[in-house]
mmCIF file of C-alpha atoms and ligand atoms in Angstrom:
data_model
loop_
_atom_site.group_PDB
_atom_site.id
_atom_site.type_symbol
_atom_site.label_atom_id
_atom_site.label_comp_id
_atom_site.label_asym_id
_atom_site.label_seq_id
_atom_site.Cartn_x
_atom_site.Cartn_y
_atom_site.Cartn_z
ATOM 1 C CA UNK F 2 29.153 -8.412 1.479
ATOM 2 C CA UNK F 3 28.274 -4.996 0.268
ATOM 3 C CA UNK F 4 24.291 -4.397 0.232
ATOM 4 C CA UNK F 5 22.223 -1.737 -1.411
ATOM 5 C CA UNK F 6 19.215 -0.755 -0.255
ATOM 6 C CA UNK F 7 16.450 1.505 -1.849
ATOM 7 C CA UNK F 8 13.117 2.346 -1.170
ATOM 8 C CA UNK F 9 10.747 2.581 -4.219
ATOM 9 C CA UNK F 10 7.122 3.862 -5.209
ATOM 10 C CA UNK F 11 4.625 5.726 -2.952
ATOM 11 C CA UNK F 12 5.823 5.468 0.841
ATOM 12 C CA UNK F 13 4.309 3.589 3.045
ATOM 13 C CA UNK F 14 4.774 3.455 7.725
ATOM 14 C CA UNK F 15 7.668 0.796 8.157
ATOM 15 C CA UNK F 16 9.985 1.235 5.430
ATOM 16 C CA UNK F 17 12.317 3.555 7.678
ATOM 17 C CA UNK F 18 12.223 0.016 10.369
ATOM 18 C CA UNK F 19 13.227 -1.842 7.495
ATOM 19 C CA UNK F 20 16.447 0.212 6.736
ATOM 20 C CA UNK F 21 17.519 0.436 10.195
ATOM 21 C CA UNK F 22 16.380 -3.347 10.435
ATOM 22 C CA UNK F 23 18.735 -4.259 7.478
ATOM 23 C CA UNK F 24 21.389 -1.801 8.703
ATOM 24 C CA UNK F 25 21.862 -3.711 11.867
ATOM 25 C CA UNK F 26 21.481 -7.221 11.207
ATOM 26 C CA UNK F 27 24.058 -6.149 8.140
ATOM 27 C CA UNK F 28 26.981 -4.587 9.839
ATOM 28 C CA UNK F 29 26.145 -6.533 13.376
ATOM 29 C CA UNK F 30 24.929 -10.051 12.069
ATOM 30 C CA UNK F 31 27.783 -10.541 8.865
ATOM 31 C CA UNK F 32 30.223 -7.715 8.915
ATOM 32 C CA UNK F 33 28.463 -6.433 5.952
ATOM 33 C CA UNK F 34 28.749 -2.695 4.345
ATOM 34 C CA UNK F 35 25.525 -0.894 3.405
ATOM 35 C CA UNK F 36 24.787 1.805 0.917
ATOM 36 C CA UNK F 37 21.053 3.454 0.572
ATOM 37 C CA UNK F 38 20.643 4.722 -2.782
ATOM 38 C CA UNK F 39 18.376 8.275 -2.550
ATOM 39 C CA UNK F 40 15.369 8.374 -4.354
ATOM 40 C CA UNK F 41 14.643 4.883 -5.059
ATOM 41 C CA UNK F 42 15.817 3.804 -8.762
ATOM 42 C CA UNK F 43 16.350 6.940 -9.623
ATOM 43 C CA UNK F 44 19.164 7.273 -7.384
ATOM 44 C CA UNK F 45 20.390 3.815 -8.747
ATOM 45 C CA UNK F 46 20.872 5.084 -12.374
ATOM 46 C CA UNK F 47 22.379 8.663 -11.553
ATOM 47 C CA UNK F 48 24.957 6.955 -9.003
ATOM 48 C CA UNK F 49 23.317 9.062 -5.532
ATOM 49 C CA UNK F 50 23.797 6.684 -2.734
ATOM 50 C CA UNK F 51 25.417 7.607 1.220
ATOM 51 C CA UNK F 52 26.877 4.651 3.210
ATOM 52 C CA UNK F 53 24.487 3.986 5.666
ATOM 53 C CA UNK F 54 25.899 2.881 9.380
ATOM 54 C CA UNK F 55 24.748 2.297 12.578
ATOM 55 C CA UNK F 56 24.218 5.771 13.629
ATOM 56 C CA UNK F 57 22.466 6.813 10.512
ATOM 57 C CA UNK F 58 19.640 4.451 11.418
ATOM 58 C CA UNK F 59 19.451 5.364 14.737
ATOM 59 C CA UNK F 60 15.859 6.852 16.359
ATOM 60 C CA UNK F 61 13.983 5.897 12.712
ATOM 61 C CA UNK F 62 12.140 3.143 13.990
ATOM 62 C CA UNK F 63 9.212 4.806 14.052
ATOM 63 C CA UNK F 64 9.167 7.534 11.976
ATOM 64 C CA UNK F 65 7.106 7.521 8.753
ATOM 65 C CA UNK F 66 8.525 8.155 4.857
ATOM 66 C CA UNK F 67 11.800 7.115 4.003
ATOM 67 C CA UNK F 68 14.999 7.874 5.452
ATOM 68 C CA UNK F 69 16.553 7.602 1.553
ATOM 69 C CA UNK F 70 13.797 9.235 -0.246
ATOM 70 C CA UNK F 71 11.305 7.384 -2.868
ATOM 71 C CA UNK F 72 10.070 8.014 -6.241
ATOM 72 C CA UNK F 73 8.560 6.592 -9.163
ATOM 73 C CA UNK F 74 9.946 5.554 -12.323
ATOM 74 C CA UNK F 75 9.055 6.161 -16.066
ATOM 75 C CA UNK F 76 9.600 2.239 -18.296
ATOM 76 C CA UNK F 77 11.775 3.616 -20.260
ATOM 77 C CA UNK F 78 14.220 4.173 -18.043
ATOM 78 C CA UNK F 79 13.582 0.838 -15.830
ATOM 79 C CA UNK F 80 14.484 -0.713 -18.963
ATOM 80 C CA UNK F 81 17.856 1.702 -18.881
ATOM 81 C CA UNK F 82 18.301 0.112 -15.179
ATOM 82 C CA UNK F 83 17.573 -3.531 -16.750
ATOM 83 C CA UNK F 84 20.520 -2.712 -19.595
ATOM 84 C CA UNK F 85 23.011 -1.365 -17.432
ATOM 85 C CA UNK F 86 22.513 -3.974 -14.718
ATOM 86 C CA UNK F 87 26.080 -5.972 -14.322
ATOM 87 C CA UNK F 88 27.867 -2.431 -15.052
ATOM 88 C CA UNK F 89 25.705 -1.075 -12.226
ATOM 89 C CA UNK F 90 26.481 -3.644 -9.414
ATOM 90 C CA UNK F 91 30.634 -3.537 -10.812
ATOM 91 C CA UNK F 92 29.942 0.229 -10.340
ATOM 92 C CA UNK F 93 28.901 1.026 -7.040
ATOM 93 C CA UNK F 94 30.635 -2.264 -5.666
ATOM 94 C CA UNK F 95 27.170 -4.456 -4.577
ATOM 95 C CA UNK F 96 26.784 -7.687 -4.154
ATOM 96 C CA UNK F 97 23.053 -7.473 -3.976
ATOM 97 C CA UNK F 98 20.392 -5.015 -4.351
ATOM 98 C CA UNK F 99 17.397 -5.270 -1.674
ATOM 99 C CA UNK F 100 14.837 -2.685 -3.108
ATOM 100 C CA UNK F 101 11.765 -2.327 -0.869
ATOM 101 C CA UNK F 102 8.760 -1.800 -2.558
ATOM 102 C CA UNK F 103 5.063 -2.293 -3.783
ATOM 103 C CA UNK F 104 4.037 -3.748 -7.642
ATOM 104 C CA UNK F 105 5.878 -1.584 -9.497
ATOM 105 C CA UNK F 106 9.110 -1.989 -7.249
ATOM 106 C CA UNK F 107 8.942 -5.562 -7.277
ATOM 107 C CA UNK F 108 7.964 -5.855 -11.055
ATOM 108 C CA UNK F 109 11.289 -3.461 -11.429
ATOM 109 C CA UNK F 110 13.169 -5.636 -9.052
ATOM 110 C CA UNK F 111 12.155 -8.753 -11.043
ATOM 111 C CA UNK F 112 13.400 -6.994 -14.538
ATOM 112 C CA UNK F 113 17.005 -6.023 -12.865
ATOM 113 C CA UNK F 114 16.934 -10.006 -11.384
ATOM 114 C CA UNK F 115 16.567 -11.351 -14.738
ATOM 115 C CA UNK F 116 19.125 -9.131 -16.365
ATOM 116 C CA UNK F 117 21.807 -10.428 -14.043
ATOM 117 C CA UNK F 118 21.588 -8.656 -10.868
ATOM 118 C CA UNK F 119 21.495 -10.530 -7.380
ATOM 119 C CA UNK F 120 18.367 -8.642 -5.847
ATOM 120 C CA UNK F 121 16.505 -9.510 -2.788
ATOM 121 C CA UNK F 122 12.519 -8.033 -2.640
ATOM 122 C CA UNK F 123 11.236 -6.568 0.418
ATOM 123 C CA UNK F 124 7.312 -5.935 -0.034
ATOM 124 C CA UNK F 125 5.597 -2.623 0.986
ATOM 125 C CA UNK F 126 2.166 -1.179 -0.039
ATOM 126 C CA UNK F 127 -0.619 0.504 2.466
ATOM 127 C CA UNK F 128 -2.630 -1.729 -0.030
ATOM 128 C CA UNK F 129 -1.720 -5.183 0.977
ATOM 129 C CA UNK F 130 -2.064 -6.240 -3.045
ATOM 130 C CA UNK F 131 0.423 -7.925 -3.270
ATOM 131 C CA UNK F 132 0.380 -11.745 -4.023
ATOM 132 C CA UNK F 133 2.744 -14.192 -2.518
ATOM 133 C CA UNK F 134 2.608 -12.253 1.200
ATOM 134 C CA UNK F 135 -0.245 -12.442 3.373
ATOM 135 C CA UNK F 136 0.655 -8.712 4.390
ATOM 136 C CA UNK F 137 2.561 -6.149 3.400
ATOM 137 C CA UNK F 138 3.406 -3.869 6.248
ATOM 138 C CA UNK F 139 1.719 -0.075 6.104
ATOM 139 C CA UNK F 140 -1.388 -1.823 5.860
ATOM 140 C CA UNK F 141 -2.068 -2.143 9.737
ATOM 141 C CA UNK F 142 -1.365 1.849 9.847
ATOM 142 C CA UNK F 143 -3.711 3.031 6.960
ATOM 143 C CA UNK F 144 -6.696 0.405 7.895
ATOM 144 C CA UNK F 145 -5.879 2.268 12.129
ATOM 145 C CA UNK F 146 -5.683 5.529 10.541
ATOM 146 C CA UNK F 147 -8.949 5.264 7.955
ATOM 147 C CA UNK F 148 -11.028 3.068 10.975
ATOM 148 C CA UNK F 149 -10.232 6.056 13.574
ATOM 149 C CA UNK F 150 -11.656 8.541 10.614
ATOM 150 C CA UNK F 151 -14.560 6.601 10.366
ATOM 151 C CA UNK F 152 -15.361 6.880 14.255
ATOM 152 C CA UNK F 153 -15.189 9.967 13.778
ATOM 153 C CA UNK F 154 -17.744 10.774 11.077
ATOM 154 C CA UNK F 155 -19.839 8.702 12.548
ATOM 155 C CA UNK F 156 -20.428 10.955 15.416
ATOM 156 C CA UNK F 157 -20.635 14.365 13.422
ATOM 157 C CA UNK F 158 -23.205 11.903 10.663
ATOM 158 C CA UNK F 159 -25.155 11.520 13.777
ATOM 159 C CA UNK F 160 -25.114 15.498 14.993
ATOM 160 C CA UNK F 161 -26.553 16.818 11.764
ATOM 161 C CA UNK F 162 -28.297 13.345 10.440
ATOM 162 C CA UNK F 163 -26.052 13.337 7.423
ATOM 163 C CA UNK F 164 -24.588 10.664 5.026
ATOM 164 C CA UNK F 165 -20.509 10.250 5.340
ATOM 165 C CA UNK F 166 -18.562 8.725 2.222
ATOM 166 C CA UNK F 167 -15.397 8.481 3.164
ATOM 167 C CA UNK F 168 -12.756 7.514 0.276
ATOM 168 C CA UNK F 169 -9.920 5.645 0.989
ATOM 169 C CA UNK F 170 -7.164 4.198 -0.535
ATOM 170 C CA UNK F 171 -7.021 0.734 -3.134
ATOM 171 C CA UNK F 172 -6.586 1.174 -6.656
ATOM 172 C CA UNK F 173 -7.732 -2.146 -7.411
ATOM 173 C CA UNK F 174 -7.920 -4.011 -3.951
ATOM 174 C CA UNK F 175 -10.153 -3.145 -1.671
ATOM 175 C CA UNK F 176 -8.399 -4.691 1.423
ATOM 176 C CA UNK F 177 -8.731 -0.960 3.345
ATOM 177 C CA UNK F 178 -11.956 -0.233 2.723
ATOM 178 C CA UNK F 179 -13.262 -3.747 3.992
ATOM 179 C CA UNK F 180 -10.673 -3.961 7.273
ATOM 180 C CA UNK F 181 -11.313 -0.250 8.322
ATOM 181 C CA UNK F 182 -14.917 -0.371 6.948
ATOM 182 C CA UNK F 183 -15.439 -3.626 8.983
ATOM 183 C CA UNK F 184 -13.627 -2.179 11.952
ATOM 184 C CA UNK F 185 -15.122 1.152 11.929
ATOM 185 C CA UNK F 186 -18.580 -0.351 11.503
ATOM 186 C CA UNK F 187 -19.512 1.491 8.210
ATOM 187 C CA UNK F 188 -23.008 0.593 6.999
ATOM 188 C CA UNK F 189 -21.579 0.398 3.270
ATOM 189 C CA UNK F 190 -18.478 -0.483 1.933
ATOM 190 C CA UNK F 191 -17.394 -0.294 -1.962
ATOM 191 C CA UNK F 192 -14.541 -2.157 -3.275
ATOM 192 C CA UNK F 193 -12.856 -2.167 -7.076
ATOM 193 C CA UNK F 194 -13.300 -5.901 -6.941
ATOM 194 C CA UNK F 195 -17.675 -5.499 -6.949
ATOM 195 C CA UNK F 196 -19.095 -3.111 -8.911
ATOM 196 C CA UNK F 197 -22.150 -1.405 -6.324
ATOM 197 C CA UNK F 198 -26.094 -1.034 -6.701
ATOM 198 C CA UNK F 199 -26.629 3.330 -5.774
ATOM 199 C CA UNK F 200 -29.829 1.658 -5.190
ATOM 200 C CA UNK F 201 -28.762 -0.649 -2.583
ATOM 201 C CA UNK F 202 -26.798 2.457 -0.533
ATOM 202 C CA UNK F 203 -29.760 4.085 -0.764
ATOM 203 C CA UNK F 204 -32.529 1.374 0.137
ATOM 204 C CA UNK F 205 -29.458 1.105 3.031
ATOM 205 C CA UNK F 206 -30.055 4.838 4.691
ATOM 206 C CA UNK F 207 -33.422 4.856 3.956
ATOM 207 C CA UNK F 208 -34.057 1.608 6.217
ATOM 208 C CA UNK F 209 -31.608 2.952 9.047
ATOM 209 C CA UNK F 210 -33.537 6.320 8.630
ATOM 210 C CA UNK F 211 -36.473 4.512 9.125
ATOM 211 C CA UNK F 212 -35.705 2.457 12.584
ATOM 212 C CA UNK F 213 -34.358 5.779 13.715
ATOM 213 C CA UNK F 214 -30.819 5.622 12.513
ATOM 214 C CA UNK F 215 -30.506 9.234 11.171
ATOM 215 C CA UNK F 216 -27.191 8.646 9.808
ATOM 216 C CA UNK F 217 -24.886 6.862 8.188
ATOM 217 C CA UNK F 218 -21.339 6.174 7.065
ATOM 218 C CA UNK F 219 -19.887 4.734 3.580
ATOM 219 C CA UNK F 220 -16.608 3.365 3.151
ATOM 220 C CA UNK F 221 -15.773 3.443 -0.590
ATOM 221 C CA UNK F 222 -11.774 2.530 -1.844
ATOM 222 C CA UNK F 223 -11.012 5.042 -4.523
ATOM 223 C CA UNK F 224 -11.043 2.421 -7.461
ATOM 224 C CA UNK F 225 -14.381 1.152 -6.211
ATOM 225 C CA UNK F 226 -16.966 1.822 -9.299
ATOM 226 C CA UNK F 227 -20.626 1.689 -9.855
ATOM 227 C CA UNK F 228 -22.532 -1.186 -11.827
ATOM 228 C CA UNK F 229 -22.825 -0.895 -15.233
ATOM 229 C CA UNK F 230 -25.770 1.271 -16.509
ATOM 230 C CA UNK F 231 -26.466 2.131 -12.524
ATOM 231 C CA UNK F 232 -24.641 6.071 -12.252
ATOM 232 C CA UNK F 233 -22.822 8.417 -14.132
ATOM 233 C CA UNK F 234 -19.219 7.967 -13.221
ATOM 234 C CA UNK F 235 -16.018 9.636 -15.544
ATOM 235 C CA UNK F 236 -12.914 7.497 -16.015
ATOM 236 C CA UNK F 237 -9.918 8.807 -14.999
ATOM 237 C CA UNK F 238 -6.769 9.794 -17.291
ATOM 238 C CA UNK F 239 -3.607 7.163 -17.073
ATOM 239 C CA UNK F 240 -0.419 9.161 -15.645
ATOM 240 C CA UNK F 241 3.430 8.524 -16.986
ATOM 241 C CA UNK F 242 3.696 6.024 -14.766
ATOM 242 C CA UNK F 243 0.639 4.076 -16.161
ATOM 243 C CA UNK F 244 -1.325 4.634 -13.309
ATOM 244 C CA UNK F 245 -5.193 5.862 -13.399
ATOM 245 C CA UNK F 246 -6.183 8.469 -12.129
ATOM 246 C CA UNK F 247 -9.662 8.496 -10.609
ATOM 247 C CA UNK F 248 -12.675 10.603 -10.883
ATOM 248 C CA UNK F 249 -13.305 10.967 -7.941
ATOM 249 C CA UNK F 250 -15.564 8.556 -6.408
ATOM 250 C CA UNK F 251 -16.363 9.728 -3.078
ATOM 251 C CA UNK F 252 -17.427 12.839 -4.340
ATOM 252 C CA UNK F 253 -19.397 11.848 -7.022
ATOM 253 C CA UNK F 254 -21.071 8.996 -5.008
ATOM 254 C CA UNK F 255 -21.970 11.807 -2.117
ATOM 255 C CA UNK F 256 -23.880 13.654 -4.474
ATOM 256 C CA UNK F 257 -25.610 10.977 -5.784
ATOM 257 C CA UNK F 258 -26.577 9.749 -2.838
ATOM 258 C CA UNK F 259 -27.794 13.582 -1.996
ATOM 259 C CA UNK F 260 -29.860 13.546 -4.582
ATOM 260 C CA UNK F 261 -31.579 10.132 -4.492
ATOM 261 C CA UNK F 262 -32.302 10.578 -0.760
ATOM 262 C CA UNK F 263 -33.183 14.048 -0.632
ATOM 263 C CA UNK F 264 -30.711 14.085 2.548
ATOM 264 C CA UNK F 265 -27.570 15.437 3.032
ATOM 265 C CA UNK F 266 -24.366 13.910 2.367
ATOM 266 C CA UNK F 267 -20.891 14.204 2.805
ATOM 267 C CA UNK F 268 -17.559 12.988 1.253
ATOM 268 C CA UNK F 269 -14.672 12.806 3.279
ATOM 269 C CA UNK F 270 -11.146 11.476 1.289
ATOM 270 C CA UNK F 271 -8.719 10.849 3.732
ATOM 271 C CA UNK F 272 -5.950 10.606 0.582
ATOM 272 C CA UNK F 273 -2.361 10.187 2.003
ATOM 273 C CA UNK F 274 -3.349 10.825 5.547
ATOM 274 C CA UNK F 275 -3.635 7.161 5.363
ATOM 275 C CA UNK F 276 0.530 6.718 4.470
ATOM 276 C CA UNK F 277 1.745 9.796 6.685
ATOM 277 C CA UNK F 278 2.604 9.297 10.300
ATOM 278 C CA UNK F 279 4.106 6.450 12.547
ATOM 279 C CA UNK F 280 3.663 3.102 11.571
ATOM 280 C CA UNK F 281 1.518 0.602 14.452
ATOM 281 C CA UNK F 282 3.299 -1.600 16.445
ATOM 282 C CA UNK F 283 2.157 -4.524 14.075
ATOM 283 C CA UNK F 284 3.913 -2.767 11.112
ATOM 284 C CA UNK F 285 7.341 -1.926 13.181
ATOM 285 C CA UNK F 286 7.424 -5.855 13.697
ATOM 286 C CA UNK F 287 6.596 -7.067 10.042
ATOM 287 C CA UNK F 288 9.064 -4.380 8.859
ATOM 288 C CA UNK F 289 11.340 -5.432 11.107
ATOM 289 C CA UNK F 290 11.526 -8.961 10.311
ATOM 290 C CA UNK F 291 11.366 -7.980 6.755
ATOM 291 C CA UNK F 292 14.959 -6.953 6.968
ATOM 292 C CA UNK F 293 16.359 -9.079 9.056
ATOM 293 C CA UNK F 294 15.264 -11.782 6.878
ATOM 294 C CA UNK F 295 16.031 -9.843 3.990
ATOM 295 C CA UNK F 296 19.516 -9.824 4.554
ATOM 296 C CA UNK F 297 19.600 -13.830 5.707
ATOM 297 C CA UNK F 298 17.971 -14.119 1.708
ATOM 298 C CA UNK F 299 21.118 -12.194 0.180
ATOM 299 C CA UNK F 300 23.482 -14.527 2.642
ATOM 300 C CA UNK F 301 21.933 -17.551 1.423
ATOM 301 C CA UNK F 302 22.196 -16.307 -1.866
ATOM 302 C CA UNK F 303 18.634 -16.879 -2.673
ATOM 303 C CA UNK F 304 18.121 -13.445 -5.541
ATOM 304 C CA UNK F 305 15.611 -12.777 -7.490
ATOM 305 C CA UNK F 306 13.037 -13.728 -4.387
ATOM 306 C CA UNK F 307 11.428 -11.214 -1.832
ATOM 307 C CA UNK F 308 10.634 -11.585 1.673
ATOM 308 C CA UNK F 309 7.058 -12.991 2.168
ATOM 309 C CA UNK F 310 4.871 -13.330 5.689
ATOM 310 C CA UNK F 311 2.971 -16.908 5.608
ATOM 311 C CA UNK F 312 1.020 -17.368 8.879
ATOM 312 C CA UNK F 313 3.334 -15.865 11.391
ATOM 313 C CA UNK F 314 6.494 -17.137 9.543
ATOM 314 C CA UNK F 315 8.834 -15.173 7.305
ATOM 315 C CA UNK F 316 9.596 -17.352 4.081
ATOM 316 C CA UNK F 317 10.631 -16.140 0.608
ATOM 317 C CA UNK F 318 9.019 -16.586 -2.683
ATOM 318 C CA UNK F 319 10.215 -15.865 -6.665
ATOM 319 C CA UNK F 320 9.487 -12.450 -7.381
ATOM 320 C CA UNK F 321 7.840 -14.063 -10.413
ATOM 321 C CA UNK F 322 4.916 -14.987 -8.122
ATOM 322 C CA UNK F 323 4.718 -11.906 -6.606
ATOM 323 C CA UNK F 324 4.355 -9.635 -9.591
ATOM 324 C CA UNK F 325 2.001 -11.732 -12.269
ATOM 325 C CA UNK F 326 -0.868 -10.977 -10.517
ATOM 326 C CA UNK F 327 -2.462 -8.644 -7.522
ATOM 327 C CA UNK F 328 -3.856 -10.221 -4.313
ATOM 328 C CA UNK F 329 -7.530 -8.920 -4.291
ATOM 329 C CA UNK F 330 -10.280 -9.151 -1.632
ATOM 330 C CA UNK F 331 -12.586 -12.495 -2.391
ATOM 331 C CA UNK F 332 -16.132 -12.380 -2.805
ATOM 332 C CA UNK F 333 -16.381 -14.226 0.749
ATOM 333 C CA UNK F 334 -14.692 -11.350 2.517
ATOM 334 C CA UNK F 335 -16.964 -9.031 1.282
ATOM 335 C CA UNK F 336 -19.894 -11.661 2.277
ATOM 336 C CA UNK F 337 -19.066 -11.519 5.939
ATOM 337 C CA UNK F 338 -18.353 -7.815 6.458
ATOM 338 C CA UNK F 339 -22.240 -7.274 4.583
ATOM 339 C CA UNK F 340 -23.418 -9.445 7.089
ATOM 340 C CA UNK F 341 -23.443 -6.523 9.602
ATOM 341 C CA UNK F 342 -24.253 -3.857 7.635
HETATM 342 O O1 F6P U 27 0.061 2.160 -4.005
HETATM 343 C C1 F6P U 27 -0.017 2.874 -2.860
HETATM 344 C C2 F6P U 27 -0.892 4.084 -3.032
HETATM 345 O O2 F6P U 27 -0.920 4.719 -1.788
HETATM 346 C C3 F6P U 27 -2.292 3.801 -3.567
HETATM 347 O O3 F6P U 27 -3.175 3.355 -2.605
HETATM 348 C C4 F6P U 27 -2.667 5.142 -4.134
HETATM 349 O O4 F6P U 27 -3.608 5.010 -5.166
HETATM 350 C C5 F6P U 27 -1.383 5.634 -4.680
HETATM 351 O O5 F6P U 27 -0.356 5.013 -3.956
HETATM 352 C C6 F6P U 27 -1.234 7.128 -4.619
HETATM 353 O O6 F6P U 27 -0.076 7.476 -5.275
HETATM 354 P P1 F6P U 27 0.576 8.914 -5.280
HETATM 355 O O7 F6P U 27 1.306 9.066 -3.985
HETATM 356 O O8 F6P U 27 1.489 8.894 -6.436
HETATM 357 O O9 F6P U 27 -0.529 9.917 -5.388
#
């Protein structure tokens, strides 16, 4: 069998042990032939691939980014992808395609799967959104990365009796600012899925303030907003890739917060930080199995499905499922990490 493998949308710690993981069990497991296409789909419409072999996977375990490169990818020319699928695979000589990926990867992958092309998912996102998986891999390293940041604000909030915001990632899931904000301790923590009260933040501080507490620490995910009516907040432009860009919550919330306490306050966005670096322990083994599995999927000829951890067991579900909707954080999450605010 001759496998392609790409790596798709923002980067994320693991998708380098997921190469090398599909690498091996390909050409050691099946007497398979890889190819890694540069750039993600990019590099599948303009034809830029390398044959990828034992020694080009070796010592990548773990190291962060992508061995092949990523990037994102305008519709129009997914759709290009989606027309030119069959010519594609005849083209470059695949049997399947095993993109690794977050939404937008796997929505991509499900558009070349139903225009004819055997394609096996692997899911990726620091974000964890995604539905049919109960975790993506990246997500361990961002919530270690954005829970060490927050023990560390909370010792300079305590020096200078300051308020910390500190913005992390989550478009519309909140899943690292609740795990990191539960594991750092953070005395606040806003998520997209709940709009927040300013007023509660601040009735917050000012009660820690008053039993001594001269500080404290707020973990807010960037598409976290404020109740209706309750702040000014901007909306952000959508980029070419129909993403919005954010006005900057952590900032804006900082000053805010300034203001109605008549303290200071501080935001902190740790931004990619969160995606750079190497992946945990607990990443390297999702990512690993990811592949393996991956390549079992292609073997069994089960397309147009993507990898999927349920429990501690790797299954597969339809990229269909995957894709329709995003895997947010439920109100009872949020009800137990209040609980020791
Ligand atoms: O989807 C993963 C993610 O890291 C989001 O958390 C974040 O909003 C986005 O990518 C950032 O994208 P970019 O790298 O294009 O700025």
């Amino acid at each position: 069998m001759r496998i392609g493998v790409l790596t798709a949308g923002g980067d994320c710690p693991g998708l380098n042990a997921v190469i090398r993981s599909v690498v091996h069990r390909a050409l050691t497991g099946h007497d398979d032939e890889v190819i890694g296409f540069e750039d993600g789909f990019v590099g599948l419409l303009e034809g830029r691939f390398r044959p990828l072999d034992l020694n080009s996977v070796s010592g990548i375990l773990a190291r962060g980014g992508t061995i092949l490169g990523s990037a994102r990818l305008e519709r129009a020319r997914l759709r290009e992808a989606a027309d030119n699928a069959d010519e594609m695979c005849a083209e470059y000589g695949i049997d399947v395609l095993i993109p690794i990926g977050g939404e937008g990867t796997l929505t991509a992958a499900r558009m070349l799967s139903d225009a004819g092309m055997p394609v096996v998912g692997v899911p990726k996102t620091i974000d964890n959104d995604i539905n049919g998986t109960d975790r993506t891999f990246g997500f361990d390293t961002a919530v270690t990365v954005a829970t060490e940041a927050i023990d560390r604000l909370k010792t300079t909030a305590e020096s200078h009796q300051r308020v910390m915001v500190v913005e992390v990632m989550g478009r519309h899931a909140g899943w690292i600012a609740l795990e990191a904000g539960m594991a750092g301790g953070a005395h606040g923590i806003c998520i997209p899925e709940r709009p927040f009260e300013p007023s509660q933040l601040v009735a917050m501080v000012e009660e820690r303030f008053a039993r001594g507490k001269k500080f404290a620490v707020i973990c807010v995910a960037e598409g976290a907003h404020p109740a209706k009516g309750s702040m000014d907040y901007g909306v952000g432009e959508i980029d070419k890739y129909g993403h919005e860009r954010f006005a900057g919550i952590g900032a804006t919330l900082a000053m805010e917060l300034e203001e109605r306490l008549g303290k200071e306050a501080r935001p902190v966005i740790l931004g990619h930080v969160q995606r750079g670096g190497v992946p945990t322990a607990y990443d390297r083994v999702l990512a690993n199995r990811f592949g393996w599995h991956a390549v079992e999927a292609a073997h069994k000829g089960a397309f147009g499905h993507m990898t999927s951890l349920q429990g501690t067991t790797i299954g597969l579900v339809p990229l269909a499922d995957a894709v329709t909707q995003l895997k947010t954080v439920p109100e009872e999450r949020m009800e137990e990490a209040e609980s020791v605010f």
